[in-house]
Short mmCIF file of N, CA, C and O in Angstrom, two decimals:
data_model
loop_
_atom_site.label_atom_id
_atom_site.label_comp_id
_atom_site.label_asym_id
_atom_site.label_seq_id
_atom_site.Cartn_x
_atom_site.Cartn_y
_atom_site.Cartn_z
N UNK H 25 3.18 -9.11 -31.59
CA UNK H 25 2.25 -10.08 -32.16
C UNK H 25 1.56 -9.44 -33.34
O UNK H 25 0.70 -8.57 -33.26
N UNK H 26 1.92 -9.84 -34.15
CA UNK H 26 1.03 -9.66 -35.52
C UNK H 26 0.02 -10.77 -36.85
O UNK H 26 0.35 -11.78 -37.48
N UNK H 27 -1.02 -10.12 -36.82
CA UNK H 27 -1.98 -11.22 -37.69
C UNK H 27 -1.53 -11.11 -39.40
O UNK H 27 -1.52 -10.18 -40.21
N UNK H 28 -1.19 -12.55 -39.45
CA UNK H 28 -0.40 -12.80 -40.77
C UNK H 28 -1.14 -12.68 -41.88
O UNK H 28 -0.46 -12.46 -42.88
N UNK H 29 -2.84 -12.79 -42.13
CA UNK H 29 -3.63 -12.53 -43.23
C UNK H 29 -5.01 -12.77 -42.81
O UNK H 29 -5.34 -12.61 -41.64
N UNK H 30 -5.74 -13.10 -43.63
CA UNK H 30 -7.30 -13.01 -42.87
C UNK H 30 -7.81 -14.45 -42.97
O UNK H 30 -8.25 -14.77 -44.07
N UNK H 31 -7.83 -15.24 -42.15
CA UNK H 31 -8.39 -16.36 -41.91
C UNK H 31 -10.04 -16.92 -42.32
O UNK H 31 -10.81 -16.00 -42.06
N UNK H 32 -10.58 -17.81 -42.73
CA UNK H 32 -11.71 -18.09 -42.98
C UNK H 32 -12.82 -18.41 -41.76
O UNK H 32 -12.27 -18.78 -40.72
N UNK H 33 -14.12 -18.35 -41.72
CA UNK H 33 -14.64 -18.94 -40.51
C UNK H 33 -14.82 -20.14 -39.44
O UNK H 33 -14.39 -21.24 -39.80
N UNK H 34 -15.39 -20.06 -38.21
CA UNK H 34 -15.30 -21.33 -38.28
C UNK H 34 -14.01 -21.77 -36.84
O UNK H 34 -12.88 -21.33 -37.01
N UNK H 35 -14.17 -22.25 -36.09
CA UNK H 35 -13.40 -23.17 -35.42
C UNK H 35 -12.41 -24.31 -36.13
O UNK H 35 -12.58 -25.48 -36.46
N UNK H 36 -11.21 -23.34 -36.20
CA UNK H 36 -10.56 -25.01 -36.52
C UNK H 36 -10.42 -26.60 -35.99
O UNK H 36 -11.14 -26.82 -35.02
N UNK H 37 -9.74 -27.58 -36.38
CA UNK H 37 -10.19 -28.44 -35.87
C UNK H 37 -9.08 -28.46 -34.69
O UNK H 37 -9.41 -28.85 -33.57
N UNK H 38 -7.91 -28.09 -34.92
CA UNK H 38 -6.74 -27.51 -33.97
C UNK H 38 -7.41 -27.05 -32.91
O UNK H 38 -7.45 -27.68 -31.86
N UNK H 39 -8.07 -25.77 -33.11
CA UNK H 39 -8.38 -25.01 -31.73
C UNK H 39 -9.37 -26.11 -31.30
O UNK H 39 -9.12 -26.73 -30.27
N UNK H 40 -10.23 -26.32 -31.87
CA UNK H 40 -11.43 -27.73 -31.00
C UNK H 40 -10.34 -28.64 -30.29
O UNK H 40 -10.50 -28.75 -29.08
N UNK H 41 -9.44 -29.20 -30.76
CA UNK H 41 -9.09 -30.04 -30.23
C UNK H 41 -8.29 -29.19 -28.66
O UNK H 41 -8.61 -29.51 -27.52
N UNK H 42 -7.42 -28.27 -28.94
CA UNK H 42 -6.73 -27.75 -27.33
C UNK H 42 -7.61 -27.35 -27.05
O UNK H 42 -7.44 -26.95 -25.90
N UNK H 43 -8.53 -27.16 -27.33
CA UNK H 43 -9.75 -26.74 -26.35
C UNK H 43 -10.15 -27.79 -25.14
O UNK H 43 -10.27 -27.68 -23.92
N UNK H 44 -10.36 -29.29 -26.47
CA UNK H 44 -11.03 -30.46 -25.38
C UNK H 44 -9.72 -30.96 -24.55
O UNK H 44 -9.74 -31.28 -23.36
N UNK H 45 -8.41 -30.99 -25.53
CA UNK H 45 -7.52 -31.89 -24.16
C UNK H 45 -7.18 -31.00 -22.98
O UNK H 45 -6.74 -31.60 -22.00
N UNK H 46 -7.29 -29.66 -22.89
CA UNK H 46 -7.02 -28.71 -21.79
C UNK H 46 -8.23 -28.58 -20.86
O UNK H 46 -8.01 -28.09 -19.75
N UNK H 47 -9.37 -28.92 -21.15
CA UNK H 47 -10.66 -29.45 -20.32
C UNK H 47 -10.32 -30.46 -19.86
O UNK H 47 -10.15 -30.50 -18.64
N UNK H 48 -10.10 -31.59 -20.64
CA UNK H 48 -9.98 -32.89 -19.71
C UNK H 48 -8.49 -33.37 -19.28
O UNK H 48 -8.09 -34.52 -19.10
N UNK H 49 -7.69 -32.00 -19.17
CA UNK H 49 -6.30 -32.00 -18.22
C UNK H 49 -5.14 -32.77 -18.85
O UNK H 49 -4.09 -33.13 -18.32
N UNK H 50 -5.51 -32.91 -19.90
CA UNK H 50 -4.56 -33.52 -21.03
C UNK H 50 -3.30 -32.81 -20.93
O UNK H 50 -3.45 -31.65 -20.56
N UNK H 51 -1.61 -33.33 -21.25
CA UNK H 51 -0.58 -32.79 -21.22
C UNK H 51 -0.47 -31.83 -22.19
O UNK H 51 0.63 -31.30 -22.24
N UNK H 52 -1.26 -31.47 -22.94
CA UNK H 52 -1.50 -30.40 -23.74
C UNK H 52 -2.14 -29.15 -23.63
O UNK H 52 -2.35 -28.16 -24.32
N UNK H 53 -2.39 -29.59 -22.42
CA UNK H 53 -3.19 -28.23 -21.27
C UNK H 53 -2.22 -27.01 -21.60
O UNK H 53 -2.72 -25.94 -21.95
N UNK H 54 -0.84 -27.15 -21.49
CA UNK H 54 -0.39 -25.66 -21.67
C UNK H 54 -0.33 -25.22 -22.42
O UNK H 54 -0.15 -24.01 -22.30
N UNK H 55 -0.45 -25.87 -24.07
CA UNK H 55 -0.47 -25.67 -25.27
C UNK H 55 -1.82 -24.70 -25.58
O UNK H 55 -1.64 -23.66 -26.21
N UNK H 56 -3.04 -25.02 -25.17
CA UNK H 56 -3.57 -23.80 -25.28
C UNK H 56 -3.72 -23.16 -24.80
O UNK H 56 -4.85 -22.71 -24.96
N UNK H 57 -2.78 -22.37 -23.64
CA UNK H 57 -2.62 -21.02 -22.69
C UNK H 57 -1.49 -20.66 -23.99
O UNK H 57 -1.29 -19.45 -24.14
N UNK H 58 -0.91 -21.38 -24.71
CA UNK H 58 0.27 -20.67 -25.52
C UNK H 58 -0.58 -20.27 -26.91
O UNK H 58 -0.21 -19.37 -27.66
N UNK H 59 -1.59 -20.97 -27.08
CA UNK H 59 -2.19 -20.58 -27.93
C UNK H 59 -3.02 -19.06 -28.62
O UNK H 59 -3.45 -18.62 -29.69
N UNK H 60 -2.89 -18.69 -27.27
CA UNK H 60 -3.83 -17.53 -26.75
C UNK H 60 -2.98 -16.74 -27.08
O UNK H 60 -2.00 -16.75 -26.34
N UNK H 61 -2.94 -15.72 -28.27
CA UNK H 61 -1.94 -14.52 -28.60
C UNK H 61 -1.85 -12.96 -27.34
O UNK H 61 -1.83 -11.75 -27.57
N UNK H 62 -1.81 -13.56 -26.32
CA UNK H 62 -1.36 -12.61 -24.95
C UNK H 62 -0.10 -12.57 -24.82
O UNK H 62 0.27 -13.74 -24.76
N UNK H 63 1.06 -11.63 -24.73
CA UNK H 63 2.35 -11.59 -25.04
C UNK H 63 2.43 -12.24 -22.87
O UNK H 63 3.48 -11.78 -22.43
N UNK H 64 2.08 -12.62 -22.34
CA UNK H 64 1.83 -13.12 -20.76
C UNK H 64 2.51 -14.50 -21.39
O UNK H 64 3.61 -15.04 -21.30
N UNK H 65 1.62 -14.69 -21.88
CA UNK H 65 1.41 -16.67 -22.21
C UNK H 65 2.71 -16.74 -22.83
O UNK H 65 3.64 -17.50 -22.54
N UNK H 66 2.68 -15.73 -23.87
CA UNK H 66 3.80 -16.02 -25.11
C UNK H 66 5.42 -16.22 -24.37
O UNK H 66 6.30 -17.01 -24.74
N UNK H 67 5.49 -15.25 -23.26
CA UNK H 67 6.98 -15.21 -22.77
C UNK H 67 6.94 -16.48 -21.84
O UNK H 67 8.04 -16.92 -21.50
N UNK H 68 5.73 -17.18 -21.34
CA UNK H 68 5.96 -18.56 -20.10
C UNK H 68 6.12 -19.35 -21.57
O UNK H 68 6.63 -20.45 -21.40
N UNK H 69 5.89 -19.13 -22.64
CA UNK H 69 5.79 -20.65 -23.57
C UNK H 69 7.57 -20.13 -24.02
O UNK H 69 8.50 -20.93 -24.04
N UNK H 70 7.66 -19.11 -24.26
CA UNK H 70 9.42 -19.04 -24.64
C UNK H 70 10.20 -19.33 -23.59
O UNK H 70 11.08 -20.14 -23.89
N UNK H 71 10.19 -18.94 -22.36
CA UNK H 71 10.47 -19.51 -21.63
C UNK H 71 10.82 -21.11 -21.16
O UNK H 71 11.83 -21.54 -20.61
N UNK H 72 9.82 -21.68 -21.52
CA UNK H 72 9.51 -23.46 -21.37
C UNK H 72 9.84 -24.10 -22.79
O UNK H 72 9.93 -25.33 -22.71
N UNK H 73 10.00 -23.70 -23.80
CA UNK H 73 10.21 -24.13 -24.79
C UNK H 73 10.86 -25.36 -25.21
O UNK H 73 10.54 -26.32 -25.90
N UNK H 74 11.81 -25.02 -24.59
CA UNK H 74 13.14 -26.38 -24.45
C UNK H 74 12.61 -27.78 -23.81
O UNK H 74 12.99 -28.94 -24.01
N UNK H 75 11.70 -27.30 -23.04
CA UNK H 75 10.77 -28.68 -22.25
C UNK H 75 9.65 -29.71 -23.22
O UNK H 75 9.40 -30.91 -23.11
N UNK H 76 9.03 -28.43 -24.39
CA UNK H 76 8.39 -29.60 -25.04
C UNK H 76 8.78 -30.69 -26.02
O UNK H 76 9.81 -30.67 -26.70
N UNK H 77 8.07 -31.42 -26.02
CA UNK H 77 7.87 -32.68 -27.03
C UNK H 77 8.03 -31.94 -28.39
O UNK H 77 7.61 -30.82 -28.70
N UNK H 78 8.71 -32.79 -29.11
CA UNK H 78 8.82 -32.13 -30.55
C UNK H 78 7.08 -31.85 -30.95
O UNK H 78 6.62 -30.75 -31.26
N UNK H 79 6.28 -33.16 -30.84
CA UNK H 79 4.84 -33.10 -31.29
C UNK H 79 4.09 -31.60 -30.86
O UNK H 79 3.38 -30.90 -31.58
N UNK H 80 4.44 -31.37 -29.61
CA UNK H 80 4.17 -30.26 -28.76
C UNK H 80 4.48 -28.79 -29.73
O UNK H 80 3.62 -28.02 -30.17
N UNK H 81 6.03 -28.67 -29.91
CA UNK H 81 6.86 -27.36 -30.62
C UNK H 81 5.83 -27.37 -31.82
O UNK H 81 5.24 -26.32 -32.04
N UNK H 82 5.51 -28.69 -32.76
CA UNK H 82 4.91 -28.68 -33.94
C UNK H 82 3.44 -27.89 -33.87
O UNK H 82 3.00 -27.01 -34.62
N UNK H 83 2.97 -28.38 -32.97
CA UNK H 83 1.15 -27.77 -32.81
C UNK H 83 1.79 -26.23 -32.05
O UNK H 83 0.99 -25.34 -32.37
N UNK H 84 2.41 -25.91 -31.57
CA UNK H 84 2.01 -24.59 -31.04
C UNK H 84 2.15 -23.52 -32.33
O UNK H 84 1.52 -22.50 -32.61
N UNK H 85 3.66 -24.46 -33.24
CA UNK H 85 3.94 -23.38 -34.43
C UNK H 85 2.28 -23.23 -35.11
O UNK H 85 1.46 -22.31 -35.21
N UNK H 86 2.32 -24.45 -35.44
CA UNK H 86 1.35 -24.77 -36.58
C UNK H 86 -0.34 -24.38 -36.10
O UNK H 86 -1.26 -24.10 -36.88
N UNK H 87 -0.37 -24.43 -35.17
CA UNK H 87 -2.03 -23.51 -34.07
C UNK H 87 -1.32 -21.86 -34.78
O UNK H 87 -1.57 -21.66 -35.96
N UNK H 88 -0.75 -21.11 -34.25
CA UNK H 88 -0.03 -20.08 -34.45
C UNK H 88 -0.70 -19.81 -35.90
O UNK H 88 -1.77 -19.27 -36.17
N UNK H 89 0.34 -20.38 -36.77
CA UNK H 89 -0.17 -20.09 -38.05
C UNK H 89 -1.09 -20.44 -38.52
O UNK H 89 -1.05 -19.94 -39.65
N UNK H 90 -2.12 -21.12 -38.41
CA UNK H 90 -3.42 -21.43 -38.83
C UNK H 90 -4.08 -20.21 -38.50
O UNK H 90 -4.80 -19.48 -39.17
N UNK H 91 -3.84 -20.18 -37.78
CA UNK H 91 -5.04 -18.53 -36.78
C UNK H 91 -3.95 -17.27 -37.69
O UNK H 91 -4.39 -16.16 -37.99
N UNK H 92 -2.83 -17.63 -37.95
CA UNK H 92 -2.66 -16.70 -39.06
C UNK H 92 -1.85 -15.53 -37.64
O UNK H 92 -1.94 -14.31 -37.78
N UNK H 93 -1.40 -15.92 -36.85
CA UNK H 93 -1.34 -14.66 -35.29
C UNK H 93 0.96 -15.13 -35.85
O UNK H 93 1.46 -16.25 -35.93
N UNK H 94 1.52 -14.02 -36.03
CA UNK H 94 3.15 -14.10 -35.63
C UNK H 94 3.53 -13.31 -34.46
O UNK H 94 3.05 -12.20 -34.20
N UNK H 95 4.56 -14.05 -33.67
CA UNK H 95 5.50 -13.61 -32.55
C UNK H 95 6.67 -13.97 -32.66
O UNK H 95 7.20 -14.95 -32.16
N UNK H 96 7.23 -12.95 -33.53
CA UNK H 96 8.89 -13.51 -33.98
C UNK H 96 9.78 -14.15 -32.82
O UNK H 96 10.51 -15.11 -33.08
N UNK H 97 9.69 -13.48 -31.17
CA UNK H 97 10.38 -14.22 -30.26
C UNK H 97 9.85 -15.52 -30.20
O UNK H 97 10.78 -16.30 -30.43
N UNK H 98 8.94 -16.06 -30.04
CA UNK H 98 8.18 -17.37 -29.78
C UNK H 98 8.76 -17.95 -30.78
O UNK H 98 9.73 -18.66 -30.54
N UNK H 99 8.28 -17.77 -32.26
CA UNK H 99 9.31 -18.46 -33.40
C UNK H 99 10.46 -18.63 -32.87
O UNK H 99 10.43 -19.71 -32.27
N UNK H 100 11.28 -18.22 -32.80
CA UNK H 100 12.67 -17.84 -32.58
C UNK H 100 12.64 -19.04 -31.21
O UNK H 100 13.19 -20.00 -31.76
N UNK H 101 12.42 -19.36 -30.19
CA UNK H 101 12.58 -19.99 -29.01
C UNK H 101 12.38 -21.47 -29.50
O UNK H 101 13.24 -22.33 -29.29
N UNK H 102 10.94 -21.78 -30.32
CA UNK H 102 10.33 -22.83 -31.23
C UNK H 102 11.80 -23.49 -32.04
O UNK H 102 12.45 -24.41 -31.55
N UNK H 103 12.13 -22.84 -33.25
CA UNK H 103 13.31 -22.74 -34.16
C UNK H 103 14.71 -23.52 -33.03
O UNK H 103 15.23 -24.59 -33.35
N UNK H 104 15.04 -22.92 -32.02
CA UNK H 104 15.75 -23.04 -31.35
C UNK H 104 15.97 -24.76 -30.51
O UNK H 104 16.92 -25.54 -30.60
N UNK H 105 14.63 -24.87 -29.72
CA UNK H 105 14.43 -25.59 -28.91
C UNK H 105 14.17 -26.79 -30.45
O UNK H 105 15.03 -27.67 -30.43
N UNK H 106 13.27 -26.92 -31.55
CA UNK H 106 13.43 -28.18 -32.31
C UNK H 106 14.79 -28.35 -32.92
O UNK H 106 14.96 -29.48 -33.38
N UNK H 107 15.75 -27.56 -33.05
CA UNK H 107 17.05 -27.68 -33.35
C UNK H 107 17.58 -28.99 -32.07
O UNK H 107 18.05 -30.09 -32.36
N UNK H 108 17.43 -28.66 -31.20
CA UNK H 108 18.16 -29.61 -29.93
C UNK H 108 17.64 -30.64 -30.29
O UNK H 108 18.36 -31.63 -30.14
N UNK H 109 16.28 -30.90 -30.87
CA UNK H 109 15.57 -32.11 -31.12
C UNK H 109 15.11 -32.40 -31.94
O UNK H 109 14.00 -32.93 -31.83
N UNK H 110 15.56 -32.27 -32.86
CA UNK H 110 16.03 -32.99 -34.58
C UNK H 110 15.42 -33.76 -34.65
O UNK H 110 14.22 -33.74 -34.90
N UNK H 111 16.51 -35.17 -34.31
CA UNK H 111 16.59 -36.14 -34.88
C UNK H 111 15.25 -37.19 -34.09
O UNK H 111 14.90 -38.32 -34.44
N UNK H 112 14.67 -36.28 -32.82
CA UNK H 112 12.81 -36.72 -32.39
C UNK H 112 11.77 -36.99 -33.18
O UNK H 112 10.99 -37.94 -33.22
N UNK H 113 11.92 -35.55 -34.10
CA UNK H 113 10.48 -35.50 -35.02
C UNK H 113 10.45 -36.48 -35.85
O UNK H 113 11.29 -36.83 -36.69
N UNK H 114 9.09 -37.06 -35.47
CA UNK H 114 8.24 -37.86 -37.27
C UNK H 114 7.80 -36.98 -37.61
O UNK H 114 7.29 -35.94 -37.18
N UNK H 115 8.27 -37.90 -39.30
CA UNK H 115 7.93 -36.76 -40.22
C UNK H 115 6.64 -36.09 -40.53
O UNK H 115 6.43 -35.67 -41.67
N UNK H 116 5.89 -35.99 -39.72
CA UNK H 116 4.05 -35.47 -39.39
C UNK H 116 4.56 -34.22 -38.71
O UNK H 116 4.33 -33.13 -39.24
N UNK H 117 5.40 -34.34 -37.28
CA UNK H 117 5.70 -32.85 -36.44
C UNK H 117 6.95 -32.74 -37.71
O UNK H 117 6.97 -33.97 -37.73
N UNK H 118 7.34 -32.60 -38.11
CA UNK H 118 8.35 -31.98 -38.69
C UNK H 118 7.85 -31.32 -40.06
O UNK H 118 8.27 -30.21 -40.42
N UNK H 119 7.05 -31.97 -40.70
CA UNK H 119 6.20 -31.16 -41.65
C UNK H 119 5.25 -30.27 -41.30
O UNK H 119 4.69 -29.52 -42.11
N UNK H 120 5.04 -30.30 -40.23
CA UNK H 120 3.84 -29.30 -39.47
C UNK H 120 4.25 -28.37 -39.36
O UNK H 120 3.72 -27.32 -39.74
N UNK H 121 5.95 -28.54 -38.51
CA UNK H 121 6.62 -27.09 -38.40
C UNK H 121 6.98 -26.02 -39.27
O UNK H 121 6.82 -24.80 -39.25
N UNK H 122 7.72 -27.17 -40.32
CA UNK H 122 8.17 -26.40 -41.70
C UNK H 122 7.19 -25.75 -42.20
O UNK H 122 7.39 -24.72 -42.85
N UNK H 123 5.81 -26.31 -41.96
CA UNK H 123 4.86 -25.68 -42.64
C UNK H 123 4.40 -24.03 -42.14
O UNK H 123 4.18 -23.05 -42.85
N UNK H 124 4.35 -24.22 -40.42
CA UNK H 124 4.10 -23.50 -39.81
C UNK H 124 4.87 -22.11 -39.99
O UNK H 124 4.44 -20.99 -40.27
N UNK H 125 6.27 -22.63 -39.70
CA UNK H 125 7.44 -21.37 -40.58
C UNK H 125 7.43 -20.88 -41.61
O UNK H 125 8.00 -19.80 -41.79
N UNK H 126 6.72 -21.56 -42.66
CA UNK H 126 6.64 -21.03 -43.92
C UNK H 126 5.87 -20.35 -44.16
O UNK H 126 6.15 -19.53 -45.03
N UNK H 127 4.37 -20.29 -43.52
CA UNK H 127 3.60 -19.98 -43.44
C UNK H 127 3.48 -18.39 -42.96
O UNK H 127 2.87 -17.54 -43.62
N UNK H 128 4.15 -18.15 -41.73
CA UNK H 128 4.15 -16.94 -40.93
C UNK H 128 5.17 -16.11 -41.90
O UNK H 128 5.00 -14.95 -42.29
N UNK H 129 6.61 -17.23 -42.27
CA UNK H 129 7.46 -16.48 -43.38
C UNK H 129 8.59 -16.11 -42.45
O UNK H 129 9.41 -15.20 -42.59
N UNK H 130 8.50 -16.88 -41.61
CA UNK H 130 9.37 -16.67 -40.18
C UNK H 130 11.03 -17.13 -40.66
O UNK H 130 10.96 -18.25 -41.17
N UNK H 131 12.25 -16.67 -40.65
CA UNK H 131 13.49 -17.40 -41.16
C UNK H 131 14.21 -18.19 -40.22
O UNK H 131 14.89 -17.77 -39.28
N UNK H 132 14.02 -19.33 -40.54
CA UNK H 132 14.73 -20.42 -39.47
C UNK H 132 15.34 -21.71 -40.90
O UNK H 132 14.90 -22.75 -41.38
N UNK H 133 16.81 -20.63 -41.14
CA UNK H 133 17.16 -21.54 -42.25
C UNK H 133 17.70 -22.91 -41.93
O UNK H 133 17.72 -23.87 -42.70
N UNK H 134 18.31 -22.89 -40.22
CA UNK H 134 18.83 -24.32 -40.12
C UNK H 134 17.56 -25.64 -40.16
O UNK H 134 17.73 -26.75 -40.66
N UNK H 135 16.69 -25.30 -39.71
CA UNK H 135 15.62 -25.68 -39.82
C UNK H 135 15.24 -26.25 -41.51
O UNK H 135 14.72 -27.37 -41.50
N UNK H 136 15.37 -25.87 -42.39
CA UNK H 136 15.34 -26.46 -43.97
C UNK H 136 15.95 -26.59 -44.52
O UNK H 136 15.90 -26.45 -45.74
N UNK H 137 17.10 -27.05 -43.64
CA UNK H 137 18.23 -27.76 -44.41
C UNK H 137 18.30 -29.00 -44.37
O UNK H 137 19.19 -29.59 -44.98
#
């Protein structure tokens, strides 16, 4: 796990939000245990990967890189598992991701093609 640059202050609105739907037991509850740069969390979220919602793959990349935190395996599982599920994403999770990859600088060329 490595921190990609130095972030500004402040709670994002990302982390506020997995904060509140994992309080009130929202299906996004596991999204912020993956959020949490603990290589614990990181191997149950590579692990499960294949299970989320494209919307899901999009916020964990894109939480990830906002906080500016890389885990090339996690990428790599992410990359993998939205490949199976392409043709799911609106174009909101699918720009999130690209963004998210671009961001960390992570190479997932099938992914921008």
């Amino acid at each position: 796990v490595s921190v990609v640059g130095v972030g500004g202050g402040g709670e994002s609105h990302a982390a506020s939000r997995l904060r509140e739907e994992s309080s009130s037991g929202s299906k996004y509850a596991g999204i912020k245990q993956a959020a949490q740069p603990q290589q614990r969390q990181q191997r149950e979220l590579q692990t499960e990967a294949e299970e989320y919602f494209p919307v899901d793959l999009s916020l964990i990349a894109w939480s990830y890189a906002t906080v500016r935190v890389y885990h090339g395996p996690l990428f790599d599982d992410i990359a993998d598992a939205a490949m199976d599920r392409l043709p799911e994403f609106c174009p909101q999770d699918m720009t999130n991701l690209l963004w998210a990859f671009a961001q960390v600088g992570h190479p997932a060329p099938a992914l921008f093609e």
